[in-house]
XYZ file of C-alpha atoms in Angstrom:
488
model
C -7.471 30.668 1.128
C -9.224 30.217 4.711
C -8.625 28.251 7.811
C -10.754 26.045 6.544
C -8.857 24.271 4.007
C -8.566 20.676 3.833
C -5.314 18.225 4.286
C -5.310 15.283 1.463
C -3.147 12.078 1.570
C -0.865 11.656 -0.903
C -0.247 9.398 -3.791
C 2.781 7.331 -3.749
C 5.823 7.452 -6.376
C 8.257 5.228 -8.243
C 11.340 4.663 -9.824
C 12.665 7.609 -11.661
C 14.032 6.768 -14.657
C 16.392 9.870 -14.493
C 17.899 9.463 -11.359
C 20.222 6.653 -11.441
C 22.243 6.471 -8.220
C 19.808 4.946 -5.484
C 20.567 3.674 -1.951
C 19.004 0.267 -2.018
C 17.375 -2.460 -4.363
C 13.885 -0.842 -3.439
C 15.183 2.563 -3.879
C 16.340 1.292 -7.564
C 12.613 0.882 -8.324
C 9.812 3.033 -7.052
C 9.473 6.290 -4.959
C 5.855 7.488 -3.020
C 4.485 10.486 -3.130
C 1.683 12.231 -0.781
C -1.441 14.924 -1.143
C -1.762 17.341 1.307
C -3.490 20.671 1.616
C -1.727 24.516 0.708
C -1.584 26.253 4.064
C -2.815 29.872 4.037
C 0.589 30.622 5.639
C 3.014 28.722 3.438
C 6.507 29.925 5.032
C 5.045 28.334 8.688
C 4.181 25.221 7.116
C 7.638 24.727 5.580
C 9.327 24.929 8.699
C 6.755 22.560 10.317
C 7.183 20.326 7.407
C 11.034 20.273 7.694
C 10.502 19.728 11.808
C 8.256 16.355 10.785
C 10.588 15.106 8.415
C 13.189 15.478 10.723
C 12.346 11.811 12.143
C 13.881 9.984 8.867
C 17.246 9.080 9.360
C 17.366 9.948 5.478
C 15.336 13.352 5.669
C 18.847 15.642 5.089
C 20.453 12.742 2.553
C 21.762 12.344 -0.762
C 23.034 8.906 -2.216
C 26.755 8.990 -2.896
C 28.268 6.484 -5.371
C 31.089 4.347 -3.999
C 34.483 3.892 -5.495
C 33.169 0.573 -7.373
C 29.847 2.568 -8.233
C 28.215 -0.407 -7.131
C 27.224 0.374 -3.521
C 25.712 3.755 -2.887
C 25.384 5.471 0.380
C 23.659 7.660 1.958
C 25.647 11.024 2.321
C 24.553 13.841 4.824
C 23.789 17.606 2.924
C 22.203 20.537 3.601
C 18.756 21.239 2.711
C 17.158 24.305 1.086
C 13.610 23.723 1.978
C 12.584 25.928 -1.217
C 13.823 23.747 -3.291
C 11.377 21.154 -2.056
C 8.542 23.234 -2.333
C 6.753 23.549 -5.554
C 3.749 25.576 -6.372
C 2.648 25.116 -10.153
C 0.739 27.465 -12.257
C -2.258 25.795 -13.705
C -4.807 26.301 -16.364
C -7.524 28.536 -14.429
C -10.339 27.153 -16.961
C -9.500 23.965 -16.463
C -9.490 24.032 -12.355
C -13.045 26.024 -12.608
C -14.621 23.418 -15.048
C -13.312 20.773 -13.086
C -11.413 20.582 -10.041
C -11.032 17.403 -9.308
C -9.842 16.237 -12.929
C -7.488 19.029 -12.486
C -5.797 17.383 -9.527
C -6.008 14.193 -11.139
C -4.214 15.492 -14.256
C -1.864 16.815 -12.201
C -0.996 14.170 -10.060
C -0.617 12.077 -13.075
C 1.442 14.790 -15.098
C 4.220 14.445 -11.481
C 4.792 10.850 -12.646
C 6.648 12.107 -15.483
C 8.498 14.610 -13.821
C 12.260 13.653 -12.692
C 13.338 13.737 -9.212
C 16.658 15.891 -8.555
C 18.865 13.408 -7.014
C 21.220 16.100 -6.310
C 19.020 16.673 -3.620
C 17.332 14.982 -0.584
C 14.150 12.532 -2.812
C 10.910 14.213 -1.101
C 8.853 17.021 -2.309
C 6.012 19.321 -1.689
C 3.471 20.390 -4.289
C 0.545 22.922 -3.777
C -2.764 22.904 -5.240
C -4.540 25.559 -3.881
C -7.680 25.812 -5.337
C -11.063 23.884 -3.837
C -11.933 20.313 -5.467
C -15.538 18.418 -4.343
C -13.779 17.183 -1.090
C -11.118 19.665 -0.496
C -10.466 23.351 -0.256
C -6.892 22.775 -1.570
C -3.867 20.058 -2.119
C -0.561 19.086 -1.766
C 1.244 16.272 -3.316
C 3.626 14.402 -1.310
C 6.155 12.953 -3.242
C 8.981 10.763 -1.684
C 11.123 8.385 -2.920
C 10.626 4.700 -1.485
C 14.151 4.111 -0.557
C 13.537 6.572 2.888
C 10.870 4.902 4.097
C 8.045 2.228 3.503
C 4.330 2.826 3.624
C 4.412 2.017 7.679
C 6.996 4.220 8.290
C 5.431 6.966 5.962
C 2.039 6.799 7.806
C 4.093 6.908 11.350
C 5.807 10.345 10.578
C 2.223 11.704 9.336
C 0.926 10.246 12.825
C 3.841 11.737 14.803
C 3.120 15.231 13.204
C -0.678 14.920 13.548
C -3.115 16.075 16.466
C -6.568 14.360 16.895
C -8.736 17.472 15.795
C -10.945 16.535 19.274
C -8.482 17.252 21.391
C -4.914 19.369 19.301
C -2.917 18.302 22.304
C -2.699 15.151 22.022
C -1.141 12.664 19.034
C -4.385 10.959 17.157
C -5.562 7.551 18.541
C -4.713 4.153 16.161
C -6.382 1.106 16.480
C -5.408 -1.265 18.949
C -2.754 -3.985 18.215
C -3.813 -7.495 17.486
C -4.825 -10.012 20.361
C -2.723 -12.771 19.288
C 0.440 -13.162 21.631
C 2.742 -14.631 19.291
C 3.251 -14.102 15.273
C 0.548 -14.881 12.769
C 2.006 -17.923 11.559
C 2.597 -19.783 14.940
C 1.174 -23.391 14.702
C -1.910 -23.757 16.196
C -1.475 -27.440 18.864
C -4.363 -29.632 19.835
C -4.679 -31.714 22.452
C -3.407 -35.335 21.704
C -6.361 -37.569 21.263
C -4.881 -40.850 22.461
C -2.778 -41.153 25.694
C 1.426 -42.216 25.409
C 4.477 -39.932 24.368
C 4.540 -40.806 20.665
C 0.863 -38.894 20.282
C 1.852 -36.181 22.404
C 5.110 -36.019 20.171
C 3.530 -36.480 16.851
C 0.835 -33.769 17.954
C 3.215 -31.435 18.930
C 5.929 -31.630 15.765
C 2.749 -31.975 13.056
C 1.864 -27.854 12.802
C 5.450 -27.477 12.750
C 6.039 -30.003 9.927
C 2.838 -28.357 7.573
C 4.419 -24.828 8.482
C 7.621 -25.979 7.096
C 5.990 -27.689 4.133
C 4.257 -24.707 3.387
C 6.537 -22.564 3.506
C 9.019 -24.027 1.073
C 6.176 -24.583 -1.208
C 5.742 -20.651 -1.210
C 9.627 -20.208 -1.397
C 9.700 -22.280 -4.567
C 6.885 -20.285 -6.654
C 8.586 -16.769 -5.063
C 11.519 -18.408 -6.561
C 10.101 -19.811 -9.894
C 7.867 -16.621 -10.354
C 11.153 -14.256 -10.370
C 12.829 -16.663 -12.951
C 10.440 -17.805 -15.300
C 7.028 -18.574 -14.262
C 4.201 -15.686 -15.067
C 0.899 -14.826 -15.216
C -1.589 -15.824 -17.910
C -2.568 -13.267 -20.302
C -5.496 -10.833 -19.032
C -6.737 -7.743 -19.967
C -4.946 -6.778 -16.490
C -1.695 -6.985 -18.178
C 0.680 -5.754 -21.211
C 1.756 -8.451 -23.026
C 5.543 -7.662 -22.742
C 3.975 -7.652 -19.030
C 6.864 -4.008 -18.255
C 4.757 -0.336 -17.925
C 7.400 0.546 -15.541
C 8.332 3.461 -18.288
C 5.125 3.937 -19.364
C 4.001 7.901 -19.480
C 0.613 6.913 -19.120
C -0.400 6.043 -15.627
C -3.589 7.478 -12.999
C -4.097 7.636 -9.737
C -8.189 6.987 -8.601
C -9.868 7.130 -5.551
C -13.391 5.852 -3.904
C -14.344 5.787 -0.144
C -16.146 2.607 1.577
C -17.823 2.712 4.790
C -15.168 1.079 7.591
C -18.522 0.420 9.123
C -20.118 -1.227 6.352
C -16.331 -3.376 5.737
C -16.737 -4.485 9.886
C -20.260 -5.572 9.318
C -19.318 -7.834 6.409
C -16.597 -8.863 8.600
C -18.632 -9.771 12.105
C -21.190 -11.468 9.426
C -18.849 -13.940 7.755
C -16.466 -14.143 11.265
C -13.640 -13.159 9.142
C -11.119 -10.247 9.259
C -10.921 -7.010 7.491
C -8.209 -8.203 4.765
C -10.037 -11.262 4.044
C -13.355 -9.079 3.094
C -10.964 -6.426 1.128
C -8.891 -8.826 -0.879
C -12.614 -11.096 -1.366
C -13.967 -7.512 -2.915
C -11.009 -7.016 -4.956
C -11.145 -10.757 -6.117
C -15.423 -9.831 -6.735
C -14.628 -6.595 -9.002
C -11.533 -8.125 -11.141
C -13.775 -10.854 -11.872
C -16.768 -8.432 -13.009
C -14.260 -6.258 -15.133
C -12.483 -9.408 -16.338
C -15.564 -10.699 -17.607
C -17.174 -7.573 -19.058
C -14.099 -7.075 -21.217
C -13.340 -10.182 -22.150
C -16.896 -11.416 -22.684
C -16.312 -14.966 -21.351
C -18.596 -17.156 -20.324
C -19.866 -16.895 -16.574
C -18.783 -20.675 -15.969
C -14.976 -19.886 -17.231
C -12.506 -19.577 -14.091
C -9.250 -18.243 -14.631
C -6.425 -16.801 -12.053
C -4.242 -13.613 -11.594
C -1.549 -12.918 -8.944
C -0.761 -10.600 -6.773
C 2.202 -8.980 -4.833
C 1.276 -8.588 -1.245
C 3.245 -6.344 0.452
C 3.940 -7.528 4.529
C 5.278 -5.288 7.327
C 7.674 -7.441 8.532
C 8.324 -5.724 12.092
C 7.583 -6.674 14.890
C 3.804 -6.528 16.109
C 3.541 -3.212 17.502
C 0.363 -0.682 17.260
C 1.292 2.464 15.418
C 0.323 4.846 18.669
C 3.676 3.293 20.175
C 5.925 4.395 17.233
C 3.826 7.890 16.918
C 4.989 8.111 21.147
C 8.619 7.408 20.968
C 8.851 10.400 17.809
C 6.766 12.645 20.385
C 9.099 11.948 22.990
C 12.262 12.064 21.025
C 13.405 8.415 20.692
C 12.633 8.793 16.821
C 15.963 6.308 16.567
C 13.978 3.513 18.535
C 11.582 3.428 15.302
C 12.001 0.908 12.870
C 12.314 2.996 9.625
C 13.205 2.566 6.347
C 11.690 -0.205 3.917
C 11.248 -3.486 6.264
C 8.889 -5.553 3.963
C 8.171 -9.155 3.220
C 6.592 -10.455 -0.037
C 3.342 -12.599 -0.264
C 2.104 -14.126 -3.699
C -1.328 -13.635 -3.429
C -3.872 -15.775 -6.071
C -7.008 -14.204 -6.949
C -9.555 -16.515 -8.614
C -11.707 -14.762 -11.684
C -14.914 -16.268 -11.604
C -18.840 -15.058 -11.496
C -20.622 -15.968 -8.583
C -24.200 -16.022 -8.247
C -23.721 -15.672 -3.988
C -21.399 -12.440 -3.409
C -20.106 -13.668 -0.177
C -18.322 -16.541 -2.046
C -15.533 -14.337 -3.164
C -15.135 -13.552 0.647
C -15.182 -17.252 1.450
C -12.487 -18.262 -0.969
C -10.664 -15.347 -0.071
C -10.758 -16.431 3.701
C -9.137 -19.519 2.873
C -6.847 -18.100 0.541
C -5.018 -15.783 3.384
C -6.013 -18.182 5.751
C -3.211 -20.709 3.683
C -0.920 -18.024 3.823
C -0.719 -17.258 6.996
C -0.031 -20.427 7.706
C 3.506 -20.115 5.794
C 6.483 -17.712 6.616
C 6.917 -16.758 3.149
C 7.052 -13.004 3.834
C 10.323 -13.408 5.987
C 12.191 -15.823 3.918
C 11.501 -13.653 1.062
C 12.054 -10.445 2.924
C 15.622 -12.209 4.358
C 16.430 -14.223 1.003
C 16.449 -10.158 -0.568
C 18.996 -8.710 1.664
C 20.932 -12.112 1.727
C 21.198 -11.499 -2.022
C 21.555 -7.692 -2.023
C 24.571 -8.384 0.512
C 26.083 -10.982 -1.625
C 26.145 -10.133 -5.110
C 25.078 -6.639 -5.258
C 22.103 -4.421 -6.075
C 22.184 -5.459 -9.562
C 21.076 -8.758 -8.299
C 18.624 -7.303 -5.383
C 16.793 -5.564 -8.612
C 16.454 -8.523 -10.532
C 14.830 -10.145 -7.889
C 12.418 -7.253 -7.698
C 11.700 -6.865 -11.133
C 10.744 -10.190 -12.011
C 8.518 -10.666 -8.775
C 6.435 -7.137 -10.208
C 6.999 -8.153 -14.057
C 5.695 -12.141 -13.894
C 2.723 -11.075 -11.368
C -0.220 -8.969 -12.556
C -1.115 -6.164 -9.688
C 0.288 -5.362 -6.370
C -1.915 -5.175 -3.299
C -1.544 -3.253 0.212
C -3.394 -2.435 2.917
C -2.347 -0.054 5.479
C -3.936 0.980 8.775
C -4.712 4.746 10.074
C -5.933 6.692 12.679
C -9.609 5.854 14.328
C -10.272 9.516 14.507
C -10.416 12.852 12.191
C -7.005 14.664 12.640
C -5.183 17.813 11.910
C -1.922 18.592 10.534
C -0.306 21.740 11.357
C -4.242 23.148 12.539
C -5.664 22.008 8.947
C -8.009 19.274 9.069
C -7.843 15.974 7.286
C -10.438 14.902 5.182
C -8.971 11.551 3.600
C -5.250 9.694 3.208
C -5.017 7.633 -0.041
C -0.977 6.687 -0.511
C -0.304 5.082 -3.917
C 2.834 4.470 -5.711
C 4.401 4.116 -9.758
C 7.609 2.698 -11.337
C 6.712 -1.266 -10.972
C 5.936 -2.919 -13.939
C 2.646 -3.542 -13.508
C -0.848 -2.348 -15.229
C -2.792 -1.917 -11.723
C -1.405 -1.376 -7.948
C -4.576 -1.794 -5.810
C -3.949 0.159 -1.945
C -6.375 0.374 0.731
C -5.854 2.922 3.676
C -8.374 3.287 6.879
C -9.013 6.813 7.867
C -11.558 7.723 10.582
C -15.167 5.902 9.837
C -13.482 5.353 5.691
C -11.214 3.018 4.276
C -9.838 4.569 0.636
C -9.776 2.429 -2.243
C -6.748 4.105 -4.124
C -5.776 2.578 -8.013
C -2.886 3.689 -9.761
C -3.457 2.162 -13.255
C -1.790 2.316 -16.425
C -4.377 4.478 -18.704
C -3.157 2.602 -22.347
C -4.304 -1.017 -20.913
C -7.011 0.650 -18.567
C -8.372 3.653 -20.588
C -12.094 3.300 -18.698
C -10.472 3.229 -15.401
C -13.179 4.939 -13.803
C -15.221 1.952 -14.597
C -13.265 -0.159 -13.070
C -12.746 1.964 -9.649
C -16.735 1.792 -9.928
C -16.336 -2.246 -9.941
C -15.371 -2.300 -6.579
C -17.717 0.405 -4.861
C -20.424 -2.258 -6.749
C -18.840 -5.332 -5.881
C -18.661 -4.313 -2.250
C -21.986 -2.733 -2.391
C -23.093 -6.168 -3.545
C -21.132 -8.455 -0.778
C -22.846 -6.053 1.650
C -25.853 -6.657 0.735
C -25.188 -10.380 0.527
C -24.032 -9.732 4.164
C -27.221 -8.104 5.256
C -29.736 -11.095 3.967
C -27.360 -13.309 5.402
C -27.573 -11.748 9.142
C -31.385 -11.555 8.401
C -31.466 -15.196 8.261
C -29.907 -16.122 10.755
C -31.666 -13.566 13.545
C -35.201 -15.018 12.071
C -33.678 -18.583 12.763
């Protein structure tokens, strides 16, 4: 292989039905795994690898059963960065008729494959051969109890250079304007004079916050005991593929250009015109499989997953790992939970699916249901056990219908160990669900990555091709829309 080869990001994993000691509720349930590109010199890139993975406190751990074999722990070991390493030998018809089915077979085929929990739960494996975007590939695969998706994306950062300039770490978008957190009332001015406006005024936002957010509490609450989803053709009727053999991984790449011009048109953000194109292409598979009538409306939820730290950019988490303050990073899984509702209908204006997802994540902002569910976990976890932590976790996945994510990345094209990265699309397995929707900004791209289950979605291609469409269409939409108004 040449210089030229290309670095791939990964595919997440799940829970591994074969290893049965695990550090944490989360760890209990899914793992994530990456792609990334064979180096021509594959002894230097182990020892780089081993240097960037160095910044997880769990990098060089095992878990360790305690004496009442309910509480594992993380136990210290040495690690044999062979072992980690894998190289397979595939069929060489099979990667010259096609490439990138190869990968995709083979990437699917790791999600059967056990991880050794005898050993440290992250893994290397090599694809070297060239695919229609690529000159090679590695899979990343890591289990989800050493690190969330932010914290994943952070040690990638922290071990990148911007391929402009190799000496210095890549640049990240800026962090948010706002001052204070998302869901911080917003006050107006009292409209009549005297102190019982001015108090009323003040103590109203904070009464709908609170209102709110025990309404969200309760359905997090009912939703992991008994209430579920209607039946779709998004779901198994038992509503569990956590074991199921059968499970893909699909990409497609949008325009980050093309997402911001939606956005600027419809004064909205960048989630509200992803999750309003994920709500568009549901609805157009929904309704092409089920053959319903375009005036039928029916509903599907989602499991948001929310960084819960504190709001800080990436670039300062990528500086204190240059610098060697890796322990001033928040690692390890620090997520809240949001319910998400996504309303199947057929529109004859694209843009409405933006517009009713605006005020859907509008609403939820507006509620601090991803701490009290993030806090009610751990409460639970610390009170009655992991047993209890993965109930809660199980139901959440098993009485919703997909998962959804969305997770930011660099502004620029990078390199990783001197090979340059063409795209990062992290996924991950082992929750019961049929479909895990992720998005992930690269450079001028955001990556629409699916990990479906093949039995209930066996044209899954189609449906990754519903929401290149759909967006196409909600651009378009966009672009008559900004028409209009500069001719007005």
């Amino acid at each position: 292989m040449d210089d030229d080869g290309r670095f791939l990001g990964g595919y997440g994993g799940a829970c591994d039905p074969y290893c049965k000691t695990h550090g944490s509720y989360i760890h209990r349930r899914y793992h994530r795994p990456w792609l990334a590109r064979k180096p021509p010199r594959l002894q230097r890139r182990r020892r780089r690898r081993t240097c960037a993975l160095r910044a997880l406190p769990q990098h060089p751990s095992v878990t360790d059963g305690s004496k009442d074999g309910n509480s594992p722990r993380w136990a210290r070991t040495a690690v044999n960065v062979e072992d980690h390493m894998i190289v397979p030998t595939l069929d060489p018809a099979a990667m010259e008729a096609d490439p990138d089915r190869a990968v995709e077979d083979y990437v699917a085929s790791v999600y059967t494959l056990p991880m050794d929990c005898s050993r440290p739960l992250w893994e290397f494996h090599f694809l070297d051969f060239p695919t229609s975007e690529a000159a090679s590939t590695v899979v990343f695969r890591v289990h989800h109890s050493l690190s969330d998706g932010m914290s994943l994306i952070t040690m990638l950062l922290a071990s990148a250079r911007s391929a402009a300039d190799p000496t210095r770490l890549p640049a990240m978008p800026e962090p948010p304007a706002r001052t204070g957190a998302i869901y911080v009332p917003w006050r107006r001015e009292p409209t009549s004079p005297g102190a019982l406006a001015a108090f009323i005024t003040w103590i109203w936002p904070y009464l709908v916050l609170a209102w709110k957010t025990m309404v969200d509490v309760s359905l997090f609450a009912a939703t992991t005991l008994f209430l579920r989803d209607p039946c779709t053709p998004f779901r198994r009727a038992d509503g569990d593929v956590t074991l199921n053999p059968c499970r893909r991984f699909v990409h497609r790449s949008l325009s980050l250009d093309d997402v911001k011009f939606v956005k600027n048109a419809m004064s909205c953000t960048v989630n509200d015109v992803l999750v309003g194109a994920t709500s568009a292409a549901l609805s157009r598979y929904y309704f092409r499989k089920s053959g319903g009538s375009n005036t039928y409306r029916t509903w599907l939820r989602s499991v948001l997953l929310v960084n819960t730290r504190p709001t800080a950019s990436l670039q300062t988490y990528a500086n204190m790992i240059e610098s060697g303050r890796s322990n001033d990073v928040a690692w390890g899984n620090q997520l809240g939970y949001i319910l998400l509702p996504f309303h199947l209908a057929m529109h004859d204006d694209p843009l409405a699916y933006v517009r009713e997802a605006k005020m859907t994540v509008d609403r939820k902002k507006s509620s601090l249901e991803a701490i009290f569910t993030c806090k009610i976990s751990e409460v639970f976890v610390k009170m009655f056990g992991l047993k209890v932590g993965a109930f809660i976790f199980r139901h959440m996945f098993a009485n919703t219908t997909i998962s959804f994510s969305n997770l930011v990345g660099p502004t620029e094209k990078i390199e990783l160990f001197g090979h340059p990265v063409v795209f990062i699309a992290p996924s991950v397995y082992g929750v019961p669900q049929a479909l895990i929707v992720h998005y992930q900004s690269y450079n001028n791209t955001i990556k629409i990555v699916l990990s479906v289950d093949e039995e209930i979605f066996p044209d899954y291609n189609q449906l990754l091709g519903d929401f290149a469409v759909s967006f196409g269409l909600i651009k378009d939409a966009a672009s008559r829309l900004s028409e209009s108004i500069k001719k007005e």
